[in-house]
Amino acid sequence: MAHVLVVGGTGMLKQVSLFLAAHDNVVSVIARTSPDLKTLEAEAEQSGGKINSLSLDYRDHDSLKQNLEQSIEINGPVTLVVNWMHSDALDASQVIAEVLNRTSPVCRYFQVLPTNPSDNRRGRTFFEDPFANFERVLYRKIILGYQEEKELSRWLTHQEISEGIIDALRNDRKDAVIGIWDAGQQRTQQSA
């Protein structure tokens, strides 16, 4: 049984959390809302999966580090991360990576990024490998694009995002784009 971490796994990434739990993983999910975590736990149990709820605000780096270390002590080293966090808190990704580099034999770290990196200069650095100095953390990025319908653009649905992320995980894509991104660049999604 592998130990997996999903940050933001009760909302947009809910189906990703459930997919990972259904595939014989202990899935530690970081979210701020306890009721959402309890609902996710119950849904995972229905399919025989296990969710380890970590109810915390990842902006509190001390709490994040402490809870992650405790989860690793109980469930073993984390070998896979799917991380979606608000762009104003991306420094929490560094905290997670530091803990994983110290405790995991090797960990694939999928960072889910917003459509437009120019909106946030700090976020732009995440289009490069922010963990290049860590031997055990293998950085992957998943960029959320948009869809076009009848010459209008729209945000991706949670279903489209989940399917694209699951495809990136299954195929260990180092750089994945879900939908259309940046001047009409398009990558097709494969269904899970």
PDB file of C-alpha atoms in Angstrom:
ATOM      1  CA  MET A   1       0.000   0.000   0.000  1.00  0.00           C
ATOM      2  CA  ALA A   2       1.478   3.356  -1.071  1.00  0.00           C
ATOM      3  CA  HIS A   3       1.130   6.628   0.810  1.00  0.00           C
ATOM      4  CA  VAL A   4      -0.055   9.502  -1.401  1.00  0.00           C
ATOM      5  CA  LEU A   5      -0.599  13.184  -0.578  1.00  0.00           C
ATOM      6  CA  VAL A   6      -3.254  15.355  -2.214  1.00  0.00           C
ATOM      7  CA  VAL A   7      -3.350  19.051  -1.358  1.00  0.00           C
ATOM      8  CA  GLY A   8      -6.743  20.586  -2.039  1.00  0.00           C
ATOM      9  CA  GLY A   9      -8.286  17.170  -2.528  1.00  0.00           C
ATOM     10  CA  THR A  10     -11.877  17.857  -1.455  1.00  0.00           C
ATOM     11  CA  GLY A  11     -12.934  20.313  -4.157  1.00  0.00           C
ATOM     12  CA  MET A  12     -11.603  20.378  -7.681  1.00  0.00           C
ATOM     13  CA  LEU A  13      -9.380  17.339  -6.979  1.00  0.00           C
ATOM     14  CA  LYS A  14     -12.027  15.256  -5.205  1.00  0.00           C
ATOM     15  CA  GLN A  15     -12.272  12.673  -8.015  1.00  0.00           C
ATOM     16  CA  VAL A  16      -8.471  12.410  -8.096  1.00  0.00           C
ATOM     17  CA  SER A  17      -8.443  11.697  -4.338  1.00  0.00           C
ATOM     18  CA  LEU A  18     -11.126   9.020  -4.743  1.00  0.00           C
ATOM     19  CA  PHE A  19      -9.338   7.488  -7.749  1.00  0.00           C
ATOM     20  CA  LEU A  20      -6.092   7.201  -5.798  1.00  0.00           C
ATOM     21  CA  ALA A  21      -7.862   5.775  -2.727  1.00  0.00           C
ATOM     22  CA  ALA A  22      -9.634   3.173  -4.882  1.00  0.00           C
ATOM     23  CA  HIS A  23      -6.250   1.953  -6.167  1.00  0.00           C
ATOM     24  CA  ASP A  24      -4.972   0.621  -2.832  1.00  0.00           C
ATOM     25  CA  ASN A  25      -3.315   3.799  -1.594  1.00  0.00           C
ATOM     26  CA  VAL A  26      -3.548   5.563   1.732  1.00  0.00           C
ATOM     27  CA  VAL A  27      -4.374   9.069   0.568  1.00  0.00           C
ATOM     28  CA  SER A  28      -3.525  11.879   2.980  1.00  0.00           C
ATOM     29  CA  VAL A  29      -5.661  14.843   1.960  1.00  0.00           C
ATOM     30  CA  ILE A  30      -4.926  18.375   3.118  1.00  0.00           C
ATOM     31  CA  ALA A  31      -7.943  20.675   3.233  1.00  0.00           C
ATOM     32  CA  ARG A  32      -9.204  23.410   5.530  1.00  0.00           C
ATOM     33  CA  THR A  33     -12.786  22.216   5.824  1.00  0.00           C
ATOM     34  CA  SER A  34     -13.365  19.271   8.163  1.00  0.00           C
ATOM     35  CA  PRO A  35     -16.908  18.470   6.943  1.00  0.00           C
ATOM     36  CA  ASP A  36     -15.620  18.173   3.354  1.00  0.00           C
ATOM     37  CA  LEU A  37     -12.877  15.813   4.551  1.00  0.00           C
ATOM     38  CA  LYS A  38     -15.412  13.657   6.442  1.00  0.00           C
ATOM     39  CA  THR A  39     -17.587  13.431   3.316  1.00  0.00           C
ATOM     40  CA  LEU A  40     -14.536  12.424   1.253  1.00  0.00           C
ATOM     41  CA  GLU A  41     -13.575   9.759   3.833  1.00  0.00           C
ATOM     42  CA  ALA A  42     -17.081   8.258   3.671  1.00  0.00           C
ATOM     43  CA  GLU A  43     -17.098   8.205  -0.143  1.00  0.00           C
ATOM     44  CA  ALA A  44     -13.685   6.522  -0.256  1.00  0.00           C
ATOM     45  CA  GLU A  45     -14.761   3.886   2.273  1.00  0.00           C
ATOM     46  CA  GLN A  46     -17.685   2.918   0.027  1.00  0.00           C
ATOM     47  CA  SER A  47     -15.188   1.761  -2.605  1.00  0.00           C
ATOM     48  CA  GLY A  48     -12.793   0.199  -0.095  1.00  0.00           C
ATOM     49  CA  GLY A  49     -10.383   3.157  -0.082  1.00  0.00           C
ATOM     50  CA  LYS A  50      -8.727   5.001   2.769  1.00  0.00           C
ATOM     51  CA  ILE A  51      -8.494   8.762   3.205  1.00  0.00           C
ATOM     52  CA  ASN A  52      -6.276  10.155   5.954  1.00  0.00           C
ATOM     53  CA  SER A  53      -7.720  13.621   6.659  1.00  0.00           C
ATOM     54  CA  LEU A  54      -5.338  16.465   7.461  1.00  0.00           C
ATOM     55  CA  SER A  55      -7.542  19.417   8.330  1.00  0.00           C
ATOM     56  CA  LEU A  56      -5.251  22.447   8.276  1.00  0.00           C
ATOM     57  CA  ASP A  57      -4.386  25.673   6.518  1.00  0.00           C
ATOM     58  CA  TYR A  58      -1.244  25.041   4.467  1.00  0.00           C
ATOM     59  CA  ARG A  59      -0.266  28.697   4.918  1.00  0.00           C
ATOM     60  CA  ASP A  60       0.623  27.769   8.518  1.00  0.00           C
ATOM     61  CA  HIS A  61       3.972  26.184   7.673  1.00  0.00           C
ATOM     62  CA  ASP A  62       4.650  24.853  11.172  1.00  0.00           C
ATOM     63  CA  SER A  63       1.317  23.038  11.295  1.00  0.00           C
ATOM     64  CA  LEU A  64       1.778  21.794   7.725  1.00  0.00           C
ATOM     65  CA  LYS A  65       5.214  20.376   8.496  1.00  0.00           C
ATOM     66  CA  GLN A  66       4.126  18.816  11.797  1.00  0.00           C
ATOM     67  CA  ASN A  67       0.991  17.180  10.354  1.00  0.00           C
ATOM     68  CA  LEU A  68       2.831  15.889   7.298  1.00  0.00           C
ATOM     69  CA  GLU A  69       5.628  14.394   9.398  1.00  0.00           C
ATOM     70  CA  GLN A  70       3.079  12.732  11.698  1.00  0.00           C
ATOM     71  CA  SER A  71       1.184  11.302   8.712  1.00  0.00           C
ATOM     72  CA  ILE A  72       4.442   9.907   7.300  1.00  0.00           C
ATOM     73  CA  GLU A  73       5.293   8.348  10.660  1.00  0.00           C
ATOM     74  CA  ILE A  74       1.925   6.551  10.738  1.00  0.00           C
ATOM     75  CA  ASN A  75       1.422   5.716   7.022  1.00  0.00           C
ATOM     76  CA  GLY A  76       4.974   5.483   5.675  1.00  0.00           C
ATOM     77  CA  PRO A  77       6.862   7.661   3.202  1.00  0.00           C
ATOM     78  CA  VAL A  78       4.928   9.633   0.595  1.00  0.00           C
ATOM     79  CA  THR A  79       5.731   8.487  -2.946  1.00  0.00           C
ATOM     80  CA  LEU A  80       3.284  10.666  -4.891  1.00  0.00           C
ATOM     81  CA  VAL A  81       1.940  14.206  -4.417  1.00  0.00           C
ATOM     82  CA  VAL A  82      -0.811  16.008  -6.319  1.00  0.00           C
ATOM     83  CA  ASN A  83      -0.744  19.621  -5.180  1.00  0.00           C
ATOM     84  CA  TRP A  84      -3.248  22.346  -5.996  1.00  0.00           C
ATOM     85  CA  MET A  85      -2.946  25.436  -3.844  1.00  0.00           C
ATOM     86  CA  HIS A  86      -3.715  29.097  -4.250  1.00  0.00           C
ATOM     87  CA  SER A  87      -0.987  31.048  -6.021  1.00  0.00           C
ATOM     88  CA  ASP A  88      -0.451  33.320  -3.016  1.00  0.00           C
ATOM     89  CA  ALA A  89       0.652  30.313  -0.932  1.00  0.00           C
ATOM     90  CA  LEU A  90       2.943  28.432  -3.292  1.00  0.00           C
ATOM     91  CA  ASP A  91       5.776  28.710  -0.767  1.00  0.00           C
ATOM     92  CA  ALA A  92       4.001  25.936   1.164  1.00  0.00           C
ATOM     93  CA  SER A  93       5.021  23.641  -1.718  1.00  0.00           C
ATOM     94  CA  GLN A  94       8.630  24.189  -0.699  1.00  0.00           C
ATOM     95  CA  VAL A  95       7.820  23.135   2.875  1.00  0.00           C
ATOM     96  CA  ILE A  96       6.214  19.925   1.605  1.00  0.00           C
ATOM     97  CA  ALA A  97       9.126  19.177  -0.725  1.00  0.00           C
ATOM     98  CA  GLU A  98      11.665  19.678   2.066  1.00  0.00           C
ATOM     99  CA  VAL A  99       9.871  17.159   4.289  1.00  0.00           C
ATOM    100  CA  LEU A 100       9.538  14.654   1.445  1.00  0.00           C
ATOM    101  CA  ASN A 101      13.158  14.993   0.372  1.00  0.00           C
ATOM    102  CA  ARG A 102      14.158  14.100   3.918  1.00  0.00           C
ATOM    103  CA  THR A 103      11.671  11.226   4.445  1.00  0.00           C
ATOM    104  CA  SER A 104      10.892   9.576   1.090  1.00  0.00           C
ATOM    105  CA  PRO A 105      13.063   7.270  -0.992  1.00  0.00           C
ATOM    106  CA  VAL A 106      11.719   9.029  -4.098  1.00  0.00           C
ATOM    107  CA  CYS A 107       8.541  11.041  -4.632  1.00  0.00           C
ATOM    108  CA  ARG A 108       6.833  12.205  -7.828  1.00  0.00           C
ATOM    109  CA  TYR A 109       5.460  15.673  -7.125  1.00  0.00           C
ATOM    110  CA  PHE A 110       2.707  16.880  -9.485  1.00  0.00           C
ATOM    111  CA  GLN A 111       2.103  20.616  -9.075  1.00  0.00           C
ATOM    112  CA  VAL A 112      -1.212  21.767 -10.576  1.00  0.00           C
ATOM    113  CA  LEU A 113      -0.788  25.302 -11.919  1.00  0.00           C
ATOM    114  CA  PRO A 114      -3.235  28.008 -12.978  1.00  0.00           C
ATOM    115  CA  THR A 115      -3.910  28.941 -16.571  1.00  0.00           C
ATOM    116  CA  ASN A 116      -2.150  32.290 -16.637  1.00  0.00           C
ATOM    117  CA  PRO A 117       1.263  32.421 -14.943  1.00  0.00           C
ATOM    118  CA  SER A 118       1.689  36.118 -15.765  1.00  0.00           C
ATOM    119  CA  ASP A 119      -0.982  36.958 -13.171  1.00  0.00           C
ATOM    120  CA  ASN A 120       1.458  36.162 -10.404  1.00  0.00           C
ATOM    121  CA  ARG A 121       5.200  36.629 -10.721  1.00  0.00           C
ATOM    122  CA  ARG A 122       5.934  34.282  -7.817  1.00  0.00           C
ATOM    123  CA  GLY A 123       3.798  31.626  -9.519  1.00  0.00           C
ATOM    124  CA  ARG A 124       5.829  31.972 -12.724  1.00  0.00           C
ATOM    125  CA  THR A 125       8.845  30.376 -11.051  1.00  0.00           C
ATOM    126  CA  PHE A 126       6.831  27.189 -10.683  1.00  0.00           C
ATOM    127  CA  PHE A 127       6.950  26.727 -14.440  1.00  0.00           C
ATOM    128  CA  GLU A 128      10.590  25.866 -13.837  1.00  0.00           C
ATOM    129  CA  ASP A 129      11.730  23.084 -11.489  1.00  0.00           C
ATOM    130  CA  PRO A 130      11.597  24.638  -8.012  1.00  0.00           C
ATOM    131  CA  PHE A 131      12.922  21.429  -6.452  1.00  0.00           C
ATOM    132  CA  ALA A 132      16.008  20.916  -8.625  1.00  0.00           C
ATOM    133  CA  ASN A 133      18.167  20.957  -5.491  1.00  0.00           C
ATOM    134  CA  PHE A 134      16.246  18.019  -3.967  1.00  0.00           C
ATOM    135  CA  GLU A 135      17.527  14.563  -4.895  1.00  0.00           C
ATOM    136  CA  ARG A 136      14.364  12.655  -3.983  1.00  0.00           C
ATOM    137  CA  VAL A 137      11.592  14.933  -5.239  1.00  0.00           C
ATOM    138  CA  LEU A 138      10.777  14.552  -8.941  1.00  0.00           C
ATOM    139  CA  TYR A 139       8.899  17.652 -10.100  1.00  0.00           C
ATOM    140  CA  ARG A 140       6.062  17.413 -12.622  1.00  0.00           C
ATOM    141  CA  LYS A 141       3.734  20.216 -13.641  1.00  0.00           C
ATOM    142  CA  ILE A 142       0.151  20.142 -14.807  1.00  0.00           C
ATOM    143  CA  ILE A 143      -1.105  23.383 -16.319  1.00  0.00           C
ATOM    144  CA  LEU A 144      -4.835  24.032 -16.283  1.00  0.00           C
ATOM    145  CA  GLY A 145      -5.950  25.565 -19.534  1.00  0.00           C
ATOM    146  CA  TYR A 146      -9.432  26.277 -20.802  1.00  0.00           C
ATOM    147  CA  GLN A 147     -11.843  24.931 -23.410  1.00  0.00           C
ATOM    148  CA  GLU A 148     -13.363  26.629 -26.416  1.00  0.00           C
ATOM    149  CA  GLU A 149     -16.956  26.068 -27.401  1.00  0.00           C
ATOM    150  CA  LYS A 150     -18.583  27.927 -30.284  1.00  0.00           C
ATOM    151  CA  GLU A 151     -15.754  30.488 -30.362  1.00  0.00           C
ATOM    152  CA  LEU A 152     -16.127  31.220 -26.639  1.00  0.00           C
ATOM    153  CA  SER A 153     -13.680  30.112 -23.989  1.00  0.00           C
ATOM    154  CA  ARG A 154     -14.666  28.603 -20.653  1.00  0.00           C
ATOM    155  CA  TRP A 155     -12.965  27.236 -17.563  1.00  0.00           C
ATOM    156  CA  LEU A 156     -12.391  23.506 -17.336  1.00  0.00           C
ATOM    157  CA  THR A 157     -14.912  21.445 -15.407  1.00  0.00           C
ATOM    158  CA  HIS A 158     -13.866  19.433 -12.361  1.00  0.00           C
ATOM    159  CA  GLN A 159     -14.437  16.291 -14.459  1.00  0.00           C
ATOM    160  CA  GLU A 160     -12.100  17.499 -17.223  1.00  0.00           C
ATOM    161  CA  ILE A 161      -9.464  18.486 -14.678  1.00  0.00           C
ATOM    162  CA  SER A 162      -9.679  15.134 -12.875  1.00  0.00           C
ATOM    163  CA  GLU A 163      -9.437  13.140 -16.107  1.00  0.00           C
ATOM    164  CA  GLY A 164      -6.415  15.172 -17.231  1.00  0.00           C
ATOM    165  CA  ILE A 165      -4.639  14.790 -13.893  1.00  0.00           C
ATOM    166  CA  ILE A 166      -5.308  11.046 -13.739  1.00  0.00           C
ATOM    167  CA  ASP A 167      -3.897  10.716 -17.257  1.00  0.00           C
ATOM    168  CA  ALA A 168      -0.766  12.659 -16.205  1.00  0.00           C
ATOM    169  CA  LEU A 169      -0.354  10.400 -13.159  1.00  0.00           C
ATOM    170  CA  ARG A 170      -0.846   7.170 -15.099  1.00  0.00           C
ATOM    171  CA  ASN A 171       1.642   8.210 -17.772  1.00  0.00           C
ATOM    172  CA  ASP A 172       4.042  10.017 -15.437  1.00  0.00           C
ATOM    173  CA  ARG A 173       3.946  13.138 -17.623  1.00  0.00           C
ATOM    174  CA  LYS A 174       6.606  15.670 -16.633  1.00  0.00           C
ATOM    175  CA  ASP A 175       4.759  18.505 -18.377  1.00  0.00           C
ATOM    176  CA  ALA A 176       1.040  18.198 -18.947  1.00  0.00           C
ATOM    177  CA  VAL A 177      -1.513  20.677 -20.202  1.00  0.00           C
ATOM    178  CA  ILE A 178      -5.211  20.075 -19.692  1.00  0.00           C
ATOM    179  CA  GLY A 179      -7.261  21.789 -22.356  1.00  0.00           C
ATOM    180  CA  ILE A 180      -5.914  24.760 -24.317  1.00  0.00           C
ATOM    181  CA  TRP A 181      -3.199  27.019 -22.982  1.00  0.00           C
ATOM    182  CA  ASP A 182      -1.108  29.943 -24.201  1.00  0.00           C
ATOM    183  CA  ALA A 183      -1.888  31.225 -27.691  1.00  0.00           C
ATOM    184  CA  GLY A 184      -3.936  28.269 -28.785  1.00  0.00           C
ATOM    185  CA  GLN A 185      -1.470  25.563 -27.741  1.00  0.00           C
ATOM    186  CA  GLN A 186      -3.648  22.488 -27.283  1.00  0.00           C
ATOM    187  CA  ARG A 187      -3.118  19.081 -25.798  1.00  0.00           C
ATOM    188  CA  THR A 188      -5.819  16.489 -25.918  1.00  0.00           C
ATOM    189  CA  GLN A 189      -7.048  14.846 -22.780  1.00  0.00           C
ATOM    190  CA  GLN A 190      -7.434  11.130 -22.594  1.00  0.00           C
ATOM    191  CA  SER A 191     -10.236   9.796 -20.504  1.00  0.00           C
ATOM    192  CA  ALA A 192      -9.266   7.861 -17.408  1.00  0.00           C
TER     193      ALA A 192
END
